[in-house]
Short mmCIF file of N, CA and C in Angstrom, two decimals:
data_model
loop_
_atom_site.label_atom_id
_atom_site.label_comp_id
_atom_site.label_asym_id
_atom_site.label_seq_id
_atom_site.Cartn_x
_atom_site.Cartn_y
_atom_site.Cartn_z
N MET A 1 0.85 -1.16 0.00
CA MET A 1 0.00 0.00 0.00
C MET A 1 0.90 1.23 0.00
N VAL A 2 0.59 2.19 -0.86
CA VAL A 2 1.37 3.41 -0.96
C VAL A 2 0.59 4.52 -0.29
N GLY A 3 1.22 5.27 0.59
CA GLY A 3 0.52 6.33 1.31
C GLY A 3 -0.57 5.75 2.17
N GLN A 4 -1.67 6.47 2.31
CA GLN A 4 -2.75 5.99 3.16
C GLN A 4 -3.84 5.25 2.40
N PHE A 5 -3.98 5.51 1.10
CA PHE A 5 -5.16 5.01 0.42
C PHE A 5 -4.92 4.20 -0.84
N GLN A 6 -3.82 4.37 -1.52
CA GLN A 6 -3.60 3.75 -2.82
C GLN A 6 -3.01 2.35 -2.67
N THR A 7 -3.64 1.39 -3.30
CA THR A 7 -3.12 0.03 -3.30
C THR A 7 -2.65 -0.30 -4.72
N CYS A 8 -1.40 -0.69 -4.83
CA CYS A 8 -0.81 -1.04 -6.12
C CYS A 8 0.01 -2.31 -5.97
N THR A 9 0.60 -2.75 -7.06
CA THR A 9 1.37 -3.98 -7.08
C THR A 9 2.85 -3.66 -7.33
N LEU A 10 3.71 -4.39 -6.66
CA LEU A 10 5.15 -4.25 -6.84
C LEU A 10 5.54 -4.95 -8.14
N THR A 11 6.23 -4.24 -9.02
CA THR A 11 6.68 -4.82 -10.29
C THR A 11 7.85 -5.77 -10.06
N THR A 12 8.84 -5.29 -9.36
CA THR A 12 10.04 -6.08 -9.08
C THR A 12 10.77 -5.48 -7.88
N ILE A 13 11.65 -6.27 -7.30
CA ILE A 13 12.49 -5.84 -6.20
C ILE A 13 13.89 -6.39 -6.44
N GLY A 14 14.89 -5.65 -6.02
CA GLY A 14 16.27 -6.10 -6.20
C GLY A 14 17.23 -5.08 -5.62
N HIS A 15 18.47 -5.18 -5.97
CA HIS A 15 19.49 -4.28 -5.45
C HIS A 15 20.02 -3.39 -6.57
N ASP A 16 20.33 -2.15 -6.21
CA ASP A 16 20.88 -1.23 -7.20
C ASP A 16 22.41 -1.24 -7.14
N ASP A 17 23.04 -0.34 -7.88
CA ASP A 17 24.51 -0.29 -7.94
C ASP A 17 25.17 -0.10 -6.58
N ASN A 18 24.46 0.52 -5.66
CA ASN A 18 25.00 0.77 -4.32
C ASN A 18 24.48 -0.23 -3.28
N ARG A 19 23.95 -1.36 -3.76
CA ARG A 19 23.44 -2.46 -2.91
C ARG A 19 22.26 -2.06 -2.04
N ARG A 20 21.57 -0.98 -2.42
CA ARG A 20 20.33 -0.60 -1.72
C ARG A 20 19.22 -1.52 -2.23
N LEU A 21 18.32 -1.90 -1.34
CA LEU A 21 17.17 -2.73 -1.72
C LEU A 21 16.08 -1.80 -2.24
N VAL A 22 15.76 -1.93 -3.53
CA VAL A 22 14.78 -1.05 -4.17
C VAL A 22 13.77 -1.87 -4.96
N GLY A 23 12.65 -1.26 -5.20
CA GLY A 23 11.60 -1.89 -5.99
C GLY A 23 10.95 -0.86 -6.91
N LEU A 24 10.14 -1.35 -7.83
CA LEU A 24 9.44 -0.49 -8.77
C LEU A 24 7.95 -0.74 -8.69
N THR A 25 7.17 0.30 -8.91
CA THR A 25 5.73 0.21 -9.09
C THR A 25 5.33 1.36 -10.01
N SER A 26 4.04 1.48 -10.30
CA SER A 26 3.58 2.58 -11.17
C SER A 26 3.75 3.92 -10.47
N GLY A 27 4.14 4.92 -11.23
CA GLY A 27 4.37 6.24 -10.68
C GLY A 27 3.11 6.93 -10.20
N HIS A 28 1.96 6.59 -10.78
CA HIS A 28 0.72 7.24 -10.35
C HIS A 28 0.19 6.66 -9.03
N CYS A 29 0.90 5.69 -8.48
CA CYS A 29 0.45 5.06 -7.24
C CYS A 29 0.72 5.90 -5.99
N GLY A 30 1.61 6.85 -6.08
CA GLY A 30 1.90 7.66 -4.90
C GLY A 30 2.87 8.76 -5.24
N ASP A 31 3.31 9.44 -4.21
CA ASP A 31 4.21 10.57 -4.37
C ASP A 31 5.52 10.31 -3.64
N VAL A 32 6.55 11.02 -4.08
CA VAL A 32 7.84 10.92 -3.39
C VAL A 32 7.62 11.25 -1.92
N GLY A 33 8.17 10.39 -1.06
CA GLY A 33 8.02 10.56 0.38
C GLY A 33 6.94 9.69 0.99
N ASP A 34 6.04 9.12 0.15
CA ASP A 34 4.99 8.25 0.69
C ASP A 34 5.58 6.99 1.31
N ASP A 35 5.01 6.57 2.43
CA ASP A 35 5.40 5.32 3.08
C ASP A 35 4.79 4.14 2.34
N ILE A 36 5.48 3.01 2.41
CA ILE A 36 5.01 1.75 1.81
C ILE A 36 4.73 0.76 2.94
N GLN A 37 3.53 0.20 2.91
CA GLN A 37 3.13 -0.85 3.84
C GLN A 37 2.61 -2.02 3.04
N LEU A 38 2.56 -3.19 3.66
CA LEU A 38 1.97 -4.35 3.00
C LEU A 38 0.46 -4.19 2.99
N ALA A 39 -0.16 -4.28 1.83
CA ALA A 39 -1.60 -4.07 1.70
C ALA A 39 -2.40 -5.14 2.43
N GLU A 40 -1.82 -6.32 2.61
CA GLU A 40 -2.54 -7.41 3.27
C GLU A 40 -2.79 -7.11 4.75
N HIS A 41 -2.00 -6.20 5.34
CA HIS A 41 -2.13 -5.86 6.76
C HIS A 41 -2.02 -4.34 6.95
N PRO A 42 -2.92 -3.55 6.31
CA PRO A 42 -2.73 -2.10 6.32
C PRO A 42 -2.82 -1.45 7.70
N THR A 43 -3.54 -2.04 8.62
CA THR A 43 -3.67 -1.40 9.94
C THR A 43 -2.59 -1.84 10.91
N THR A 44 -1.97 -2.98 10.66
CA THR A 44 -0.95 -3.48 11.58
C THR A 44 0.43 -3.55 10.96
N SER A 45 0.52 -3.34 9.68
CA SER A 45 1.78 -3.50 8.97
C SER A 45 2.75 -2.36 9.26
N GLU A 46 4.00 -2.73 9.43
CA GLU A 46 5.05 -1.73 9.58
C GLU A 46 5.31 -1.07 8.23
N VAL A 47 5.88 0.11 8.30
CA VAL A 47 6.36 0.76 7.09
C VAL A 47 7.60 -0.01 6.65
N VAL A 48 7.58 -0.53 5.41
CA VAL A 48 8.70 -1.33 4.92
C VAL A 48 9.57 -0.57 3.92
N GLY A 49 9.11 0.61 3.50
CA GLY A 49 9.88 1.39 2.53
C GLY A 49 9.25 2.73 2.29
N LYS A 50 9.85 3.46 1.34
CA LYS A 50 9.40 4.81 1.04
C LYS A 50 9.62 5.07 -0.46
N VAL A 51 8.67 5.78 -1.09
CA VAL A 51 8.84 6.20 -2.48
C VAL A 51 9.92 7.29 -2.50
N VAL A 52 10.99 7.06 -3.27
CA VAL A 52 12.11 8.01 -3.29
C VAL A 52 12.24 8.78 -4.60
N SER A 53 11.61 8.30 -5.68
CA SER A 53 11.64 9.06 -6.94
C SER A 53 10.54 8.56 -7.87
N GLU A 54 10.23 9.40 -8.87
CA GLU A 54 9.21 9.06 -9.86
C GLU A 54 9.68 9.49 -11.24
N ASN A 55 9.15 8.83 -12.25
CA ASN A 55 9.38 9.22 -13.64
C ASN A 55 8.00 9.29 -14.29
N PRO A 56 7.43 10.51 -14.42
CA PRO A 56 6.08 10.63 -14.98
C PRO A 56 5.98 10.17 -16.43
N GLY A 57 7.04 10.35 -17.23
CA GLY A 57 6.99 9.97 -18.64
C GLY A 57 6.79 8.49 -18.86
N LEU A 58 7.42 7.67 -18.00
CA LEU A 58 7.27 6.21 -18.09
C LEU A 58 6.43 5.68 -16.93
N ASP A 59 5.83 6.57 -16.18
CA ASP A 59 4.90 6.24 -15.10
C ASP A 59 5.45 5.17 -14.16
N PHE A 60 6.67 5.39 -13.63
CA PHE A 60 7.17 4.46 -12.63
C PHE A 60 7.67 5.21 -11.41
N ALA A 61 7.64 4.52 -10.28
CA ALA A 61 8.15 5.05 -9.02
C ALA A 61 9.17 4.07 -8.46
N VAL A 62 10.19 4.62 -7.80
CA VAL A 62 11.21 3.81 -7.14
C VAL A 62 10.94 3.82 -5.65
N ILE A 63 10.95 2.64 -5.07
CA ILE A 63 10.75 2.47 -3.63
C ILE A 63 12.07 2.00 -3.04
N GLU A 64 12.52 2.65 -1.98
CA GLU A 64 13.68 2.15 -1.25
C GLU A 64 13.13 1.42 -0.02
N PHE A 65 13.50 0.13 0.10
CA PHE A 65 13.00 -0.71 1.18
C PHE A 65 13.97 -0.77 2.35
N ASP A 66 13.43 -1.00 3.52
CA ASP A 66 14.23 -1.30 4.71
C ASP A 66 14.62 -2.77 4.58
N SER A 67 15.89 -3.05 4.32
CA SER A 67 16.32 -4.42 4.06
C SER A 67 16.19 -5.34 5.27
N SER A 68 15.94 -4.79 6.45
CA SER A 68 15.70 -5.65 7.62
C SER A 68 14.26 -6.12 7.66
N LEU A 69 13.38 -5.50 6.83
CA LEU A 69 11.95 -5.85 6.85
C LEU A 69 11.47 -6.50 5.55
N ALA A 70 12.21 -6.33 4.47
CA ALA A 70 11.80 -6.88 3.17
C ALA A 70 13.03 -7.33 2.41
N ALA A 71 12.92 -8.44 1.73
CA ALA A 71 14.07 -8.92 0.94
C ALA A 71 13.62 -9.97 -0.07
N PRO A 72 14.23 -9.95 -1.27
CA PRO A 72 13.97 -11.03 -2.23
C PRO A 72 14.71 -12.29 -1.79
N LYS A 73 14.42 -13.38 -2.46
CA LYS A 73 15.14 -14.63 -2.18
C LYS A 73 16.63 -14.42 -2.46
N PRO A 74 17.50 -14.95 -1.62
CA PRO A 74 18.94 -14.78 -1.86
C PRO A 74 19.39 -15.43 -3.17
N ASN A 75 20.34 -14.79 -3.81
CA ASN A 75 20.95 -15.31 -5.04
C ASN A 75 19.95 -15.58 -6.16
N SER A 76 18.91 -14.77 -6.23
CA SER A 76 17.96 -14.94 -7.33
C SER A 76 18.14 -13.80 -8.32
N ARG A 77 17.71 -14.05 -9.54
CA ARG A 77 17.76 -13.03 -10.57
C ARG A 77 16.62 -13.28 -11.54
N LEU A 78 15.95 -12.22 -11.94
CA LEU A 78 14.81 -12.31 -12.83
C LEU A 78 15.26 -11.86 -14.22
N ASP A 79 15.07 -12.72 -15.22
CA ASP A 79 15.42 -12.34 -16.59
C ASP A 79 14.45 -11.29 -17.10
N THR A 80 14.96 -10.34 -17.90
CA THR A 80 14.12 -9.27 -18.44
C THR A 80 14.23 -9.22 -19.97
N GLY A 81 13.22 -8.53 -20.60
CA GLY A 81 13.21 -8.24 -22.03
C GLY A 81 13.39 -9.46 -22.90
N PRO A 82 13.41 -9.34 -24.20
CA PRO A 82 13.11 -8.15 -24.98
C PRO A 82 11.62 -7.86 -25.00
N ASP A 83 11.26 -6.68 -25.51
CA ASP A 83 9.85 -6.31 -25.57
C ASP A 83 9.09 -7.28 -26.46
N PRO A 84 7.88 -7.64 -26.07
CA PRO A 84 7.08 -8.56 -26.88
C PRO A 84 6.53 -7.86 -28.13
N SER A 85 6.28 -8.63 -29.14
CA SER A 85 5.74 -8.12 -30.41
C SER A 85 4.24 -8.36 -30.47
N ALA A 86 3.59 -7.66 -31.37
CA ALA A 86 2.15 -7.86 -31.59
C ALA A 86 1.90 -9.33 -31.88
N GLY A 87 0.87 -9.87 -31.27
CA GLY A 87 0.50 -11.27 -31.45
C GLY A 87 1.07 -12.20 -30.40
N GLU A 88 2.13 -11.78 -29.68
CA GLU A 88 2.70 -12.63 -28.61
C GLU A 88 1.79 -12.62 -27.40
N GLU A 89 1.84 -13.70 -26.64
CA GLU A 89 1.09 -13.77 -25.39
C GLU A 89 1.93 -13.19 -24.25
N VAL A 90 1.29 -12.37 -23.41
CA VAL A 90 1.91 -11.88 -22.18
C VAL A 90 0.99 -12.24 -21.02
N CYS A 91 1.57 -12.34 -19.85
CA CYS A 91 0.79 -12.63 -18.65
C CYS A 91 1.14 -11.62 -17.58
N LYS A 92 0.16 -11.24 -16.79
CA LYS A 92 0.31 -10.28 -15.71
C LYS A 92 -0.06 -10.98 -14.41
N ARG A 93 0.76 -10.76 -13.38
CA ARG A 93 0.44 -11.32 -12.07
C ARG A 93 0.05 -10.17 -11.16
N SER A 94 -1.21 -10.20 -10.69
CA SER A 94 -1.72 -9.12 -9.86
C SER A 94 -1.25 -9.25 -8.42
N ARG A 95 -1.51 -8.22 -7.62
CA ARG A 95 -1.08 -8.23 -6.23
C ARG A 95 -1.74 -9.35 -5.45
N ALA A 96 -2.89 -9.81 -5.90
CA ALA A 96 -3.57 -10.93 -5.24
C ALA A 96 -3.01 -12.26 -5.72
N GLY A 97 -2.02 -12.23 -6.60
CA GLY A 97 -1.39 -13.45 -7.09
C GLY A 97 -2.08 -14.06 -8.28
N LYS A 98 -3.13 -13.42 -8.76
CA LYS A 98 -3.88 -13.96 -9.90
C LYS A 98 -3.09 -13.75 -11.19
N LEU A 99 -3.00 -14.81 -11.99
CA LEU A 99 -2.33 -14.74 -13.28
C LEU A 99 -3.39 -14.53 -14.36
N ASP A 100 -3.16 -13.55 -15.23
CA ASP A 100 -4.08 -13.24 -16.31
C ASP A 100 -3.26 -13.06 -17.58
N CYS A 101 -3.64 -13.72 -18.65
CA CYS A 101 -2.87 -13.67 -19.89
C CYS A 101 -3.70 -13.09 -21.04
N GLY A 102 -3.02 -12.52 -22.01
CA GLY A 102 -3.68 -11.97 -23.19
C GLY A 102 -2.66 -11.70 -24.28
N THR A 103 -3.13 -11.29 -25.42
CA THR A 103 -2.29 -11.06 -26.59
C THR A 103 -1.85 -9.61 -26.68
N VAL A 104 -0.60 -9.40 -27.10
CA VAL A 104 -0.09 -8.05 -27.34
C VAL A 104 -0.74 -7.52 -28.62
N LEU A 105 -1.28 -6.31 -28.54
CA LEU A 105 -1.91 -5.68 -29.70
C LEU A 105 -0.91 -4.81 -30.46
N GLY A 106 0.08 -4.27 -29.77
CA GLY A 106 1.09 -3.41 -30.39
C GLY A 106 1.28 -2.13 -29.62
N LEU A 107 2.09 -1.24 -30.17
CA LEU A 107 2.36 0.05 -29.53
C LEU A 107 1.23 1.03 -29.79
N LEU A 108 0.92 1.85 -28.80
CA LEU A 108 -0.02 2.94 -28.97
C LEU A 108 0.74 4.05 -29.69
N GLU A 109 0.15 4.59 -30.77
CA GLU A 109 0.85 5.57 -31.61
C GLU A 109 1.50 6.68 -30.82
N GLN A 110 2.73 7.02 -31.18
CA GLN A 110 3.47 8.15 -30.64
C GLN A 110 3.69 8.07 -29.12
N THR A 111 3.69 6.86 -28.56
CA THR A 111 3.90 6.70 -27.12
C THR A 111 4.81 5.50 -26.87
N PRO A 112 5.32 5.38 -25.63
CA PRO A 112 6.08 4.17 -25.26
C PRO A 112 5.17 3.10 -24.65
N ILE A 113 3.87 3.19 -24.91
CA ILE A 113 2.88 2.29 -24.31
C ILE A 113 2.59 1.11 -25.23
N THR A 114 2.64 -0.10 -24.65
CA THR A 114 2.25 -1.31 -25.36
C THR A 114 0.87 -1.73 -24.87
N LEU A 115 -0.04 -1.99 -25.80
CA LEU A 115 -1.39 -2.44 -25.45
C LEU A 115 -1.45 -3.96 -25.51
N ASN A 116 -2.22 -4.54 -24.58
CA ASN A 116 -2.41 -6.00 -24.57
C ASN A 116 -3.78 -6.32 -24.01
N ARG A 117 -4.17 -7.58 -24.11
CA ARG A 117 -5.50 -8.00 -23.67
C ARG A 117 -5.50 -8.66 -22.29
N THR A 118 -4.60 -8.24 -21.39
CA THR A 118 -4.72 -8.71 -20.01
C THR A 118 -5.74 -7.83 -19.31
N CYS A 119 -6.24 -8.28 -18.20
CA CYS A 119 -7.22 -7.53 -17.42
C CYS A 119 -6.49 -6.67 -16.39
N SER A 120 -6.79 -5.37 -16.37
CA SER A 120 -6.18 -4.48 -15.38
C SER A 120 -7.25 -4.04 -14.41
N MET A 121 -7.26 -4.66 -13.25
CA MET A 121 -8.25 -4.39 -12.20
C MET A 121 -7.70 -3.37 -11.21
N PRO A 122 -8.57 -2.73 -10.40
CA PRO A 122 -8.09 -1.83 -9.36
C PRO A 122 -7.05 -2.55 -8.48
N GLY A 123 -5.92 -1.90 -8.25
CA GLY A 123 -4.82 -2.47 -7.47
C GLY A 123 -3.76 -3.14 -8.31
N ASP A 124 -4.01 -3.33 -9.62
CA ASP A 124 -3.05 -4.01 -10.50
C ASP A 124 -1.99 -3.08 -11.08
N SER A 125 -2.13 -1.78 -10.88
CA SER A 125 -1.10 -0.87 -11.39
C SER A 125 0.24 -1.26 -10.80
N GLY A 126 1.23 -1.37 -11.67
CA GLY A 126 2.56 -1.81 -11.24
C GLY A 126 2.79 -3.29 -11.40
N ALA A 127 1.75 -4.05 -11.68
CA ALA A 127 1.89 -5.51 -11.78
C ALA A 127 2.92 -5.89 -12.85
N PRO A 128 3.74 -6.90 -12.56
CA PRO A 128 4.72 -7.34 -13.56
C PRO A 128 4.03 -8.03 -14.73
N VAL A 129 4.55 -7.77 -15.94
CA VAL A 129 4.04 -8.39 -17.15
C VAL A 129 5.18 -9.26 -17.71
N PHE A 130 4.87 -10.53 -17.97
CA PHE A 130 5.86 -11.51 -18.40
C PHE A 130 5.55 -12.04 -19.80
N ALA A 131 6.59 -12.41 -20.52
CA ALA A 131 6.47 -13.13 -21.80
C ALA A 131 7.54 -14.21 -21.77
N ASP A 132 7.15 -15.43 -21.98
CA ASP A 132 8.08 -16.57 -21.97
C ASP A 132 8.97 -16.58 -20.72
N GLY A 133 8.38 -16.26 -19.57
CA GLY A 133 9.11 -16.30 -18.31
C GLY A 133 10.02 -15.12 -18.04
N ARG A 134 10.05 -14.14 -18.94
CA ARG A 134 10.89 -12.95 -18.76
C ARG A 134 10.02 -11.76 -18.37
N LEU A 135 10.51 -10.93 -17.46
CA LEU A 135 9.84 -9.68 -17.12
C LEU A 135 10.00 -8.73 -18.29
N VAL A 136 8.88 -8.30 -18.89
CA VAL A 136 8.95 -7.44 -20.07
C VAL A 136 8.26 -6.09 -19.87
N GLY A 137 7.44 -5.97 -18.83
CA GLY A 137 6.71 -4.72 -18.68
C GLY A 137 6.14 -4.50 -17.31
N MET A 138 5.61 -3.29 -17.15
CA MET A 138 4.93 -2.86 -15.93
C MET A 138 3.52 -2.43 -16.31
N ASN A 139 2.52 -3.09 -15.74
CA ASN A 139 1.13 -2.74 -16.00
C ASN A 139 0.85 -1.33 -15.46
N ALA A 140 0.11 -0.53 -16.24
CA ALA A 140 -0.18 0.83 -15.80
C ALA A 140 -1.66 1.15 -15.76
N GLY A 141 -2.51 0.34 -16.36
CA GLY A 141 -3.94 0.61 -16.33
C GLY A 141 -4.63 0.07 -17.56
N THR A 142 -5.84 0.60 -17.80
CA THR A 142 -6.66 0.19 -18.94
C THR A 142 -6.74 1.34 -19.91
N HIS A 143 -6.57 1.06 -21.19
CA HIS A 143 -6.56 2.13 -22.19
C HIS A 143 -7.93 2.75 -22.38
N GLY A 144 -8.99 2.00 -22.33
CA GLY A 144 -10.33 2.55 -22.52
C GLY A 144 -10.73 2.56 -23.98
N GLU A 145 -11.77 3.30 -24.26
CA GLU A 145 -12.32 3.36 -25.61
C GLU A 145 -11.40 4.12 -26.55
N PRO A 146 -11.38 3.76 -27.84
CA PRO A 146 -10.54 4.49 -28.80
C PRO A 146 -10.86 5.99 -28.76
N GLY A 147 -9.81 6.80 -28.80
CA GLY A 147 -9.98 8.25 -28.78
C GLY A 147 -10.10 8.85 -27.39
N ARG A 148 -10.16 8.00 -26.35
CA ARG A 148 -10.24 8.51 -24.98
C ARG A 148 -8.91 8.28 -24.29
N ALA A 149 -8.62 9.10 -23.31
CA ALA A 149 -7.37 8.98 -22.56
C ALA A 149 -7.38 7.70 -21.74
N PRO A 150 -6.19 7.15 -21.47
CA PRO A 150 -6.11 5.97 -20.62
C PRO A 150 -6.68 6.23 -19.23
N SER A 151 -7.28 5.21 -18.65
CA SER A 151 -7.74 5.29 -17.27
C SER A 151 -6.79 4.43 -16.45
N ARG A 152 -6.92 4.44 -15.17
CA ARG A 152 -5.99 3.65 -14.35
C ARG A 152 -6.35 2.17 -14.42
N ASP A 153 -7.44 1.77 -13.83
CA ASP A 153 -7.84 0.37 -13.83
C ASP A 153 -9.35 0.30 -13.88
N SER A 154 -9.90 -0.76 -14.44
CA SER A 154 -11.35 -0.93 -14.46
C SER A 154 -11.67 -2.40 -14.30
N PRO A 155 -12.81 -2.70 -13.66
CA PRO A 155 -13.17 -4.10 -13.48
C PRO A 155 -13.38 -4.80 -14.82
N CYS A 156 -12.95 -6.05 -14.92
CA CYS A 156 -13.13 -6.83 -16.15
C CYS A 156 -14.26 -7.83 -16.01
N GLY A 157 -14.55 -8.20 -14.76
CA GLY A 157 -15.61 -9.18 -14.54
C GLY A 157 -15.33 -10.46 -15.30
N ASP A 158 -16.36 -11.00 -15.90
CA ASP A 158 -16.23 -12.23 -16.66
C ASP A 158 -16.18 -11.97 -18.16
N GLN A 159 -15.76 -10.78 -18.55
CA GLN A 159 -15.70 -10.45 -19.97
C GLN A 159 -14.73 -11.37 -20.69
N PRO A 160 -15.10 -11.82 -21.89
CA PRO A 160 -14.13 -12.56 -22.70
C PRO A 160 -12.92 -11.68 -22.99
N VAL A 161 -11.76 -12.29 -23.09
CA VAL A 161 -10.52 -11.55 -23.29
C VAL A 161 -10.62 -10.59 -24.47
N ASP A 162 -11.19 -11.01 -25.59
CA ASP A 162 -11.22 -10.17 -26.79
C ASP A 162 -12.15 -8.98 -26.67
N SER A 163 -13.04 -8.94 -25.68
CA SER A 163 -13.96 -7.81 -25.56
C SER A 163 -13.51 -6.81 -24.49
N ARG A 164 -12.42 -7.09 -23.80
CA ARG A 164 -11.92 -6.18 -22.77
C ARG A 164 -11.30 -4.93 -23.40
N ASN A 165 -11.38 -3.81 -22.66
CA ASN A 165 -10.58 -2.66 -23.04
C ASN A 165 -9.12 -3.06 -22.87
N PRO A 166 -8.26 -2.69 -23.78
CA PRO A 166 -6.86 -3.11 -23.66
C PRO A 166 -6.19 -2.53 -22.41
N ALA A 167 -5.35 -3.34 -21.79
CA ALA A 167 -4.49 -2.86 -20.71
C ALA A 167 -3.26 -2.24 -21.36
N TYR A 168 -2.62 -1.34 -20.65
CA TYR A 168 -1.40 -0.76 -21.21
C TYR A 168 -0.24 -0.96 -20.25
N THR A 169 0.93 -1.16 -20.85
CA THR A 169 2.15 -1.42 -20.08
C THR A 169 3.29 -0.57 -20.61
N PHE A 170 4.25 -0.35 -19.73
CA PHE A 170 5.49 0.31 -20.11
C PHE A 170 6.58 -0.76 -20.14
N SER A 171 7.46 -0.68 -21.11
CA SER A 171 8.55 -1.64 -21.28
C SER A 171 9.48 -1.61 -20.08
N ILE A 172 9.78 -2.77 -19.51
CA ILE A 172 10.71 -2.83 -18.39
C ILE A 172 12.12 -2.44 -18.85
N SER A 173 12.45 -2.71 -20.10
CA SER A 173 13.75 -2.30 -20.64
C SER A 173 13.87 -0.78 -20.64
N ASP A 174 12.79 -0.08 -21.06
CA ASP A 174 12.80 1.38 -21.05
C ASP A 174 12.89 1.92 -19.63
N VAL A 175 12.15 1.30 -18.71
CA VAL A 175 12.16 1.73 -17.31
C VAL A 175 13.55 1.57 -16.71
N LEU A 176 14.14 0.39 -16.88
CA LEU A 176 15.47 0.13 -16.30
C LEU A 176 16.54 1.03 -16.93
N ASP A 177 16.41 1.31 -18.24
CA ASP A 177 17.36 2.18 -18.91
C ASP A 177 17.24 3.62 -18.37
N ALA A 178 16.01 4.11 -18.22
CA ALA A 178 15.81 5.47 -17.68
C ALA A 178 16.34 5.56 -16.25
N LEU A 179 16.13 4.51 -15.48
CA LEU A 179 16.61 4.48 -14.09
C LEU A 179 18.13 4.50 -14.06
N ARG A 180 18.75 3.71 -14.92
CA ARG A 180 20.22 3.66 -14.98
C ARG A 180 20.78 5.03 -15.36
N LYS A 181 20.18 5.67 -16.34
CA LYS A 181 20.65 6.98 -16.80
C LYS A 181 20.45 8.07 -15.75
N SER A 182 19.48 7.89 -14.86
CA SER A 182 19.18 8.92 -13.85
C SER A 182 20.29 9.06 -12.83
N GLY A 183 20.98 7.95 -12.52
CA GLY A 183 22.01 7.97 -11.49
C GLY A 183 21.46 8.08 -10.09
N ASN A 184 20.14 8.04 -9.93
CA ASN A 184 19.49 8.17 -8.62
C ASN A 184 19.41 6.83 -7.90
N VAL A 185 18.80 6.85 -6.72
CA VAL A 185 18.53 5.60 -6.01
C VAL A 185 17.81 4.67 -6.98
N GLY A 186 18.27 3.44 -7.08
CA GLY A 186 17.70 2.47 -8.01
C GLY A 186 18.51 2.29 -9.27
N SER A 187 19.42 3.21 -9.55
CA SER A 187 20.24 3.11 -10.76
C SER A 187 21.02 1.78 -10.75
N GLY A 188 20.92 1.06 -11.85
CA GLY A 188 21.60 -0.23 -11.95
C GLY A 188 20.81 -1.36 -11.31
N LEU A 189 19.52 -1.13 -11.04
CA LEU A 189 18.67 -2.17 -10.42
C LEU A 189 18.77 -3.47 -11.20
N ILE A 190 19.03 -4.55 -10.48
CA ILE A 190 18.98 -5.90 -11.05
C ILE A 190 17.75 -6.58 -10.45
N PRO A 191 16.69 -6.79 -11.24
CA PRO A 191 15.50 -7.44 -10.71
C PRO A 191 15.81 -8.84 -10.18
N GLU A 192 15.40 -9.07 -8.94
CA GLU A 192 15.65 -10.36 -8.30
C GLU A 192 14.36 -11.13 -8.02
N ALA A 193 13.26 -10.46 -7.99
CA ALA A 193 11.97 -11.13 -7.77
C ALA A 193 10.86 -10.24 -8.33
#
């Protein structure tokens, strides 16, 4: 949980160039300085981290975690990229652990956004998007009707995959590259979980 009210999903967690424990989620989930708690225990959970930076263009936020309270599995590493192509299947794992898969539709014109047919429900912003077992993206919301601006998340219910409004994701390669170039906390992040 970010701040007092926003619930989002952690994209990945790992160590940066300075061995700080950092994670990524969607940038619209909170503001720099917001505390991070586990959503499963919002009233009793300790603060496990803090949002330390945001990138509005790629809609991601960097969280610095207290390594005494949160940690990935030791000696693990998560493979990333390359970006999936139109027609490939991608899967998104939500904060509730639900796996949802759909087909990549392609890039949204003049943007770094990839559209796909996964379901983006409230709380799924930041969810990791995988293709062939590799982390390829960060879920950011639902695109909505053609000609309308993207929304954050919307219920999918029992809609068939092909009738859903497309979900949109940002490339994890673009996110990690922007983070590396920033030189800020999180620079050189190696996804571990």
